[in-house]
PDB file of C-alpha atoms in Angstrom:
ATOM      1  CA  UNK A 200     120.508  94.345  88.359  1.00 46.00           C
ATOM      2  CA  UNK A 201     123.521  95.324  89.732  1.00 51.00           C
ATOM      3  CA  UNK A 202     124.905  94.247  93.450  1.00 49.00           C
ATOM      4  CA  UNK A 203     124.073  95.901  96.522  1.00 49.00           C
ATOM      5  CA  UNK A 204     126.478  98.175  97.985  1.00 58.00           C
ATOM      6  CA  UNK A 205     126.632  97.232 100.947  1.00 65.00           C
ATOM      7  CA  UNK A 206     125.580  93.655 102.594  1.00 68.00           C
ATOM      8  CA  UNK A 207     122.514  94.951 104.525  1.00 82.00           C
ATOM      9  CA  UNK A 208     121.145  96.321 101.150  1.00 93.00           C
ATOM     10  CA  UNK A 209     118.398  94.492  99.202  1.00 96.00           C
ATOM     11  CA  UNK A 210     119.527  94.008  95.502  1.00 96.00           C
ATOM     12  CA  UNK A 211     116.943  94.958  92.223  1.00 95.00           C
ATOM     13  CA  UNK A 212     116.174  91.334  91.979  1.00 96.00           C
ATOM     14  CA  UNK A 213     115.202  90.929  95.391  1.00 97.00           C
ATOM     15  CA  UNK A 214     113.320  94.536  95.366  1.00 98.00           C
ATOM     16  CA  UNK A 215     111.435  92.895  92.663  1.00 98.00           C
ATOM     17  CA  UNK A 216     110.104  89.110  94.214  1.00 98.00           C
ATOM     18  CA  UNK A 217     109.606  91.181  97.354  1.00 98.00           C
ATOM     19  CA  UNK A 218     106.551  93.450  95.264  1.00 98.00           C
ATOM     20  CA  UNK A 219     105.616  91.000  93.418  1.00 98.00           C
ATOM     21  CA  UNK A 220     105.286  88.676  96.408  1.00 98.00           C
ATOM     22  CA  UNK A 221     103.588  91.622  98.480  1.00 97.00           C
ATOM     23  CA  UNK A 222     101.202  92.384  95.670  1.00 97.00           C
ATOM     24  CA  UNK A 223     100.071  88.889  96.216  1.00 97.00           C
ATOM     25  CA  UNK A 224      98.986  89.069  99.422  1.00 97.00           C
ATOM     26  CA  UNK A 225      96.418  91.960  99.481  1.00 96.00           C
ATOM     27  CA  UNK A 226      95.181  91.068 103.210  1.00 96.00           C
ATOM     28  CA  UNK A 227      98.530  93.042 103.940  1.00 95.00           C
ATOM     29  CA  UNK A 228      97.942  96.247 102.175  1.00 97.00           C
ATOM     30  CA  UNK A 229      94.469  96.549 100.567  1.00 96.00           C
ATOM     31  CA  UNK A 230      92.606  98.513 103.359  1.00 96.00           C
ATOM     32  CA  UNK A 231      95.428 101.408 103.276  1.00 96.00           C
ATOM     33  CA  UNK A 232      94.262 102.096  99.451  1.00 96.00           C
ATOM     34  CA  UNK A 233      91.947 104.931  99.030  1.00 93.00           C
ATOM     35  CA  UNK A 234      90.176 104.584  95.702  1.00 85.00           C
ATOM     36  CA  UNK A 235      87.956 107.694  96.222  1.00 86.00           C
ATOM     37  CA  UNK A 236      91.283 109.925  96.646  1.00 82.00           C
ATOM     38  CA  UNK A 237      91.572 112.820  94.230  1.00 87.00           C
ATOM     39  CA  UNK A 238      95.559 113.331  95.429  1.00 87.00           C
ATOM     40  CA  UNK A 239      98.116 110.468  95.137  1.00 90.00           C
ATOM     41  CA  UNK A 240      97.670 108.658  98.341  1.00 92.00           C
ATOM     42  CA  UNK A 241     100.408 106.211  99.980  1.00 92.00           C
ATOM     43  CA  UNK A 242     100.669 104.911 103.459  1.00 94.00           C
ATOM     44  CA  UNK A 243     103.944 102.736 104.430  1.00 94.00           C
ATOM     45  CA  UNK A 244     103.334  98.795 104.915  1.00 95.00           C
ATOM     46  CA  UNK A 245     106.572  98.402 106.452  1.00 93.00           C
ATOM     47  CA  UNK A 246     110.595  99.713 106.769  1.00 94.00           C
ATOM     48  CA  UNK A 247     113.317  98.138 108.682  1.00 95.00           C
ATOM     49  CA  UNK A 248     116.954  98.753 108.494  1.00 94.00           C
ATOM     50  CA  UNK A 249     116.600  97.321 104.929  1.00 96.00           C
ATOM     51  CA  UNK A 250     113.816  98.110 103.324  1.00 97.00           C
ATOM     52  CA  UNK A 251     110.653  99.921 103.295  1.00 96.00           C
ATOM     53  CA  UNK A 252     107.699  99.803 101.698  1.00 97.00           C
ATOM     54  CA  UNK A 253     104.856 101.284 100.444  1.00 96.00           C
ATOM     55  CA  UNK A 254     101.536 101.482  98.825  1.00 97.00           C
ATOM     56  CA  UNK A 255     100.600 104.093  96.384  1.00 96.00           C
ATOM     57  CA  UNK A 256      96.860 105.257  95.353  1.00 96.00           C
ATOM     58  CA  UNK A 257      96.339 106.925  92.272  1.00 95.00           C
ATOM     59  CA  UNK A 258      93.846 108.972  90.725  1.00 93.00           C
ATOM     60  CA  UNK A 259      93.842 110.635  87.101  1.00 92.00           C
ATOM     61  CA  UNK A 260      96.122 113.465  86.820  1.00 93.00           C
ATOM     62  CA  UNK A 261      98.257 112.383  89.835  1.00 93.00           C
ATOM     63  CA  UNK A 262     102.398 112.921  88.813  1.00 93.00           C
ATOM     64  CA  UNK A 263     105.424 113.014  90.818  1.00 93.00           C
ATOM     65  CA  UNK A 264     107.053 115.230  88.530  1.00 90.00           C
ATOM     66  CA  UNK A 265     111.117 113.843  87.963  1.00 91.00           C
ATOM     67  CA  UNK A 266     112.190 112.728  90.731  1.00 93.00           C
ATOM     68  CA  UNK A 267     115.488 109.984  91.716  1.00 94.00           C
ATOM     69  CA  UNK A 268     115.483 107.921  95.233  1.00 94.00           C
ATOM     70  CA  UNK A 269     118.888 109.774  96.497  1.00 93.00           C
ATOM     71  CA  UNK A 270     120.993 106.666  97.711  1.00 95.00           C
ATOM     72  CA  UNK A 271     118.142 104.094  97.465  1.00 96.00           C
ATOM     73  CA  UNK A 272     117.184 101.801  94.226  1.00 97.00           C
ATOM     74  CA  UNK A 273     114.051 100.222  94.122  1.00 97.00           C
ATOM     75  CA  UNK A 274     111.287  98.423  92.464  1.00 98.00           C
ATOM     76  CA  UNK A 275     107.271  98.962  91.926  1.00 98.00           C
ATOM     77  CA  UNK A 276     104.559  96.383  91.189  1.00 98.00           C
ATOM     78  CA  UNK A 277     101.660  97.518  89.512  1.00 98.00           C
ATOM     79  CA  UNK A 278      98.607  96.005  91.291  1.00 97.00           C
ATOM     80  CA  UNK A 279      95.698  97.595  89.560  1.00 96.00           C
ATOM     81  CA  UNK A 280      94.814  99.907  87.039  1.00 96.00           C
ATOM     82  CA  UNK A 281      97.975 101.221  85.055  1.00 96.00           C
ATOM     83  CA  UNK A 282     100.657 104.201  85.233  1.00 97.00           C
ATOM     84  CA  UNK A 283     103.325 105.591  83.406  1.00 97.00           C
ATOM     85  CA  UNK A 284     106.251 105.853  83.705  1.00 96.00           C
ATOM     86  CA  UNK A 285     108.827 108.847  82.291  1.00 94.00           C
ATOM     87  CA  UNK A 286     112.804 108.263  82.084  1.00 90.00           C
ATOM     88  CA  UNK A 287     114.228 111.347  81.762  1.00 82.00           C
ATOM     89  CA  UNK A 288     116.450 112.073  78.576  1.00 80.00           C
ATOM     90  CA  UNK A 289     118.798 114.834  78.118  1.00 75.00           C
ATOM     91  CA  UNK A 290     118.453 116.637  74.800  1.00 76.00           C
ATOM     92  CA  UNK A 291     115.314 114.416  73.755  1.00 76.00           C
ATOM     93  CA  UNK A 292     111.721 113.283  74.597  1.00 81.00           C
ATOM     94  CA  UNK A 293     111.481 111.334  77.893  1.00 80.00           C
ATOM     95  CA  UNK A 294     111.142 107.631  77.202  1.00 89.00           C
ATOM     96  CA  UNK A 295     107.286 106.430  78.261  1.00 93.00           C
ATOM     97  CA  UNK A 296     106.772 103.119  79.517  1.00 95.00           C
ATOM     98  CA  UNK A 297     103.331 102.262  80.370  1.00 96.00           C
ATOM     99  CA  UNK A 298     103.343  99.551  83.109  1.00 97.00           C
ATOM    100  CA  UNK A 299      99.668  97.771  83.294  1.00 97.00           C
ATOM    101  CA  UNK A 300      98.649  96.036  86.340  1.00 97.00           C
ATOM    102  CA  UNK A 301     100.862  92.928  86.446  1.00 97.00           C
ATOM    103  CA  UNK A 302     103.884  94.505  85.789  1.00 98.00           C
ATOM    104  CA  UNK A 303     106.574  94.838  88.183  1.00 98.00           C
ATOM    105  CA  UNK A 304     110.159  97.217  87.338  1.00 97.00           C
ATOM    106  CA  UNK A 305     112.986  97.590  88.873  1.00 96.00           C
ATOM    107  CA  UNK A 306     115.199 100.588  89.312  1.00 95.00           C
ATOM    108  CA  UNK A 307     119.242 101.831  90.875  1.00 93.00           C
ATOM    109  CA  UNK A 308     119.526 104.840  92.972  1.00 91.00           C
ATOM    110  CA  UNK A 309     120.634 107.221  90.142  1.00 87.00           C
ATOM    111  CA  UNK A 310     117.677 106.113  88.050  1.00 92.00           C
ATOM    112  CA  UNK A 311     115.904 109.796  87.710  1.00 92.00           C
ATOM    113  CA  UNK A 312     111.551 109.292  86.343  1.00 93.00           C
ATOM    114  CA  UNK A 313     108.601 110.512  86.628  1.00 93.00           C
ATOM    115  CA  UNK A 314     105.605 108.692  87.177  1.00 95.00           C
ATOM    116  CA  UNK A 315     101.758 109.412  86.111  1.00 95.00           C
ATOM    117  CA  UNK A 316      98.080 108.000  85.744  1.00 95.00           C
ATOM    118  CA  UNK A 317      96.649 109.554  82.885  1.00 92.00           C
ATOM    119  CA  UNK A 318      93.356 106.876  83.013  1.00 90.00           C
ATOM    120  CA  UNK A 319      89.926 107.592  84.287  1.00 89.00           C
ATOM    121  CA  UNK A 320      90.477 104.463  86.174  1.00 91.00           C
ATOM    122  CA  UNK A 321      92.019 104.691  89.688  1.00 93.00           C
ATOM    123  CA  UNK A 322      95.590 102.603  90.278  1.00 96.00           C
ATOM    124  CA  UNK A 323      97.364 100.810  92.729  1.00 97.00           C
ATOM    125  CA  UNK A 324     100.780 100.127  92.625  1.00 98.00           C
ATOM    126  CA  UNK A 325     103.548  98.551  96.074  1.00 98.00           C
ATOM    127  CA  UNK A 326     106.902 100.440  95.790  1.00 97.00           C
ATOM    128  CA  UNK A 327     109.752  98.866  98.137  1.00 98.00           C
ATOM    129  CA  UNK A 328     113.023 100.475  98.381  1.00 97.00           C
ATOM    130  CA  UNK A 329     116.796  99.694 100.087  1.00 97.00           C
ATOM    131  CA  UNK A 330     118.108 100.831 101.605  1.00 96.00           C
ATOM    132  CA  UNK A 331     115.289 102.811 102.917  1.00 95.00           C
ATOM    133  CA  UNK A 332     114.025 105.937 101.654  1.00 93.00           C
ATOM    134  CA  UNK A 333     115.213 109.096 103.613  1.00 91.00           C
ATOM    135  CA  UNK A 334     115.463 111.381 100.811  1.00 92.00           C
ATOM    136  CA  UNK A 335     114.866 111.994  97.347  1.00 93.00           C
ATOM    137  CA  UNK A 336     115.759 114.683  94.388  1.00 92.00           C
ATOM    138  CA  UNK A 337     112.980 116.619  92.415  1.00 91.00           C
ATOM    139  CA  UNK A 338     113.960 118.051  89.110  1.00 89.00           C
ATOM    140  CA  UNK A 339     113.159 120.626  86.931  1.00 84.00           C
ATOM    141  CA  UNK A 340     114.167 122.506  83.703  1.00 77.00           C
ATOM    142  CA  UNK A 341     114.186 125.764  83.945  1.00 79.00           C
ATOM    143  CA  UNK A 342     113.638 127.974  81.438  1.00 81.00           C
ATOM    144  CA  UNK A 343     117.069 128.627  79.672  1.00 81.00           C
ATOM    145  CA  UNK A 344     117.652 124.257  79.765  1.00 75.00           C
ATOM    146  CA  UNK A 345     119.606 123.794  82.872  1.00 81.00           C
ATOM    147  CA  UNK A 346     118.367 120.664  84.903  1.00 82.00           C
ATOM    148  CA  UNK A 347     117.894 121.502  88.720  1.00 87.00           C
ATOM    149  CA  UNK A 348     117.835 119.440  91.908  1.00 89.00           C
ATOM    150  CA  UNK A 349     115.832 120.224  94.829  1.00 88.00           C
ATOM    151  CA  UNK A 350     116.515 117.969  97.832  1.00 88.00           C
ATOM    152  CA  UNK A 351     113.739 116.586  99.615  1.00 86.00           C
ATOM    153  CA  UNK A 352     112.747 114.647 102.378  1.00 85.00           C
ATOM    154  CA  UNK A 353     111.413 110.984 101.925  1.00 81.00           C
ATOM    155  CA  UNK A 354     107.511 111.970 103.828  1.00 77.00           C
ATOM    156  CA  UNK A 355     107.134 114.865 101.422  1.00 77.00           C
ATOM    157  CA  UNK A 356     104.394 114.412  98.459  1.00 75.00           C
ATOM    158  CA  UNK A 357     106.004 114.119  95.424  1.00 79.00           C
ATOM    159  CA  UNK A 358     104.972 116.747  92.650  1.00 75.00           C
ATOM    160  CA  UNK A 359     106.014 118.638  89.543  1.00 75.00           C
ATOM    161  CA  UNK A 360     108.516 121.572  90.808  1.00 74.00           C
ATOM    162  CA  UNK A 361     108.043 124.479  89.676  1.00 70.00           C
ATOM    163  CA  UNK A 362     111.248 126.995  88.528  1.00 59.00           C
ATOM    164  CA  UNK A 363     111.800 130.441  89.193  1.00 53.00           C
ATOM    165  CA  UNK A 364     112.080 132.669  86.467  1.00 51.00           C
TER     166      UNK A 364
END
């Protein structure tokens, strides 16, 4: 992974033994998942001038749509059940990764993905970010091919946009 920008900024490597240390340690984060929930679900474990952190619910059917971190890179651990995971390609098929509980990933801020559970069986997954998340970019293609950006704010749900005609 490549160097943080600035000194106050976490790197990918440290993004990463941060989840995978946090997923270890479910007295920290296991009564803010919500198995029963029918929309993604995620409630913040922490955020300082660093790094935040979060921990995402998800039930079949839930997708961010594509989607980039704006300024912030970041890295997910997969706690329980499994997701997937959609890199967007220009002129091609997005490249699927499925990422099975155990598996942690890593990410920079112009990484732009989209992120599913397509299982009947509910997942976790701890998401930490730096520097923190203010805002992030949804994406769509519209109907004649052209890629566009809509700006969004870091506490909005994240969900396929939808273009105008």
């Amino acid at each position: 992974m490549t160097a943080p920008s600035r000194p106050d900024e976490l790197t990918g490597d440290q993004l990463r033994d941060l989840v995978r240390r946090l997923a270890a340690e479910p007295d920290r984060w296991r009564h803010l998942v919500r198995p029963d929930a029918t929309e993604r679900h995620f409630e913040q474990i922490w955020r300082d001038d660093r790094v935040d952190v979060w921990v995402i619910s998800w039930a079949q059917g839930n997708d961010t749509g594509f989607h980039d971190h704006d300024i912030s890179r970041g890295a997910v651990a997969v706690v329980e059940g499994e997701v997937v995971e959609e890199r967007l390609a220009l002129g091609g098929e997005p490249r699927r990764i499925r990422h099975p509980a155990g598996a942690v990933f890593a990410f920079d801020a112009s990484h732009v993905h989209r992120m599913h559970q397509d299982a009947a069986v509910p997942a976790v997954t701890i998401h930490a970010y730096s520097p923190p998340l203010w805002r992030m970019g949804a994406y769509a293609v519209g109907p004649d091919g052209t890629l566009r950006r809509q700006s969004i704010s870091a506490a909005e749900e994240l969900r396929p946009v939808e273009v105008a005609a």
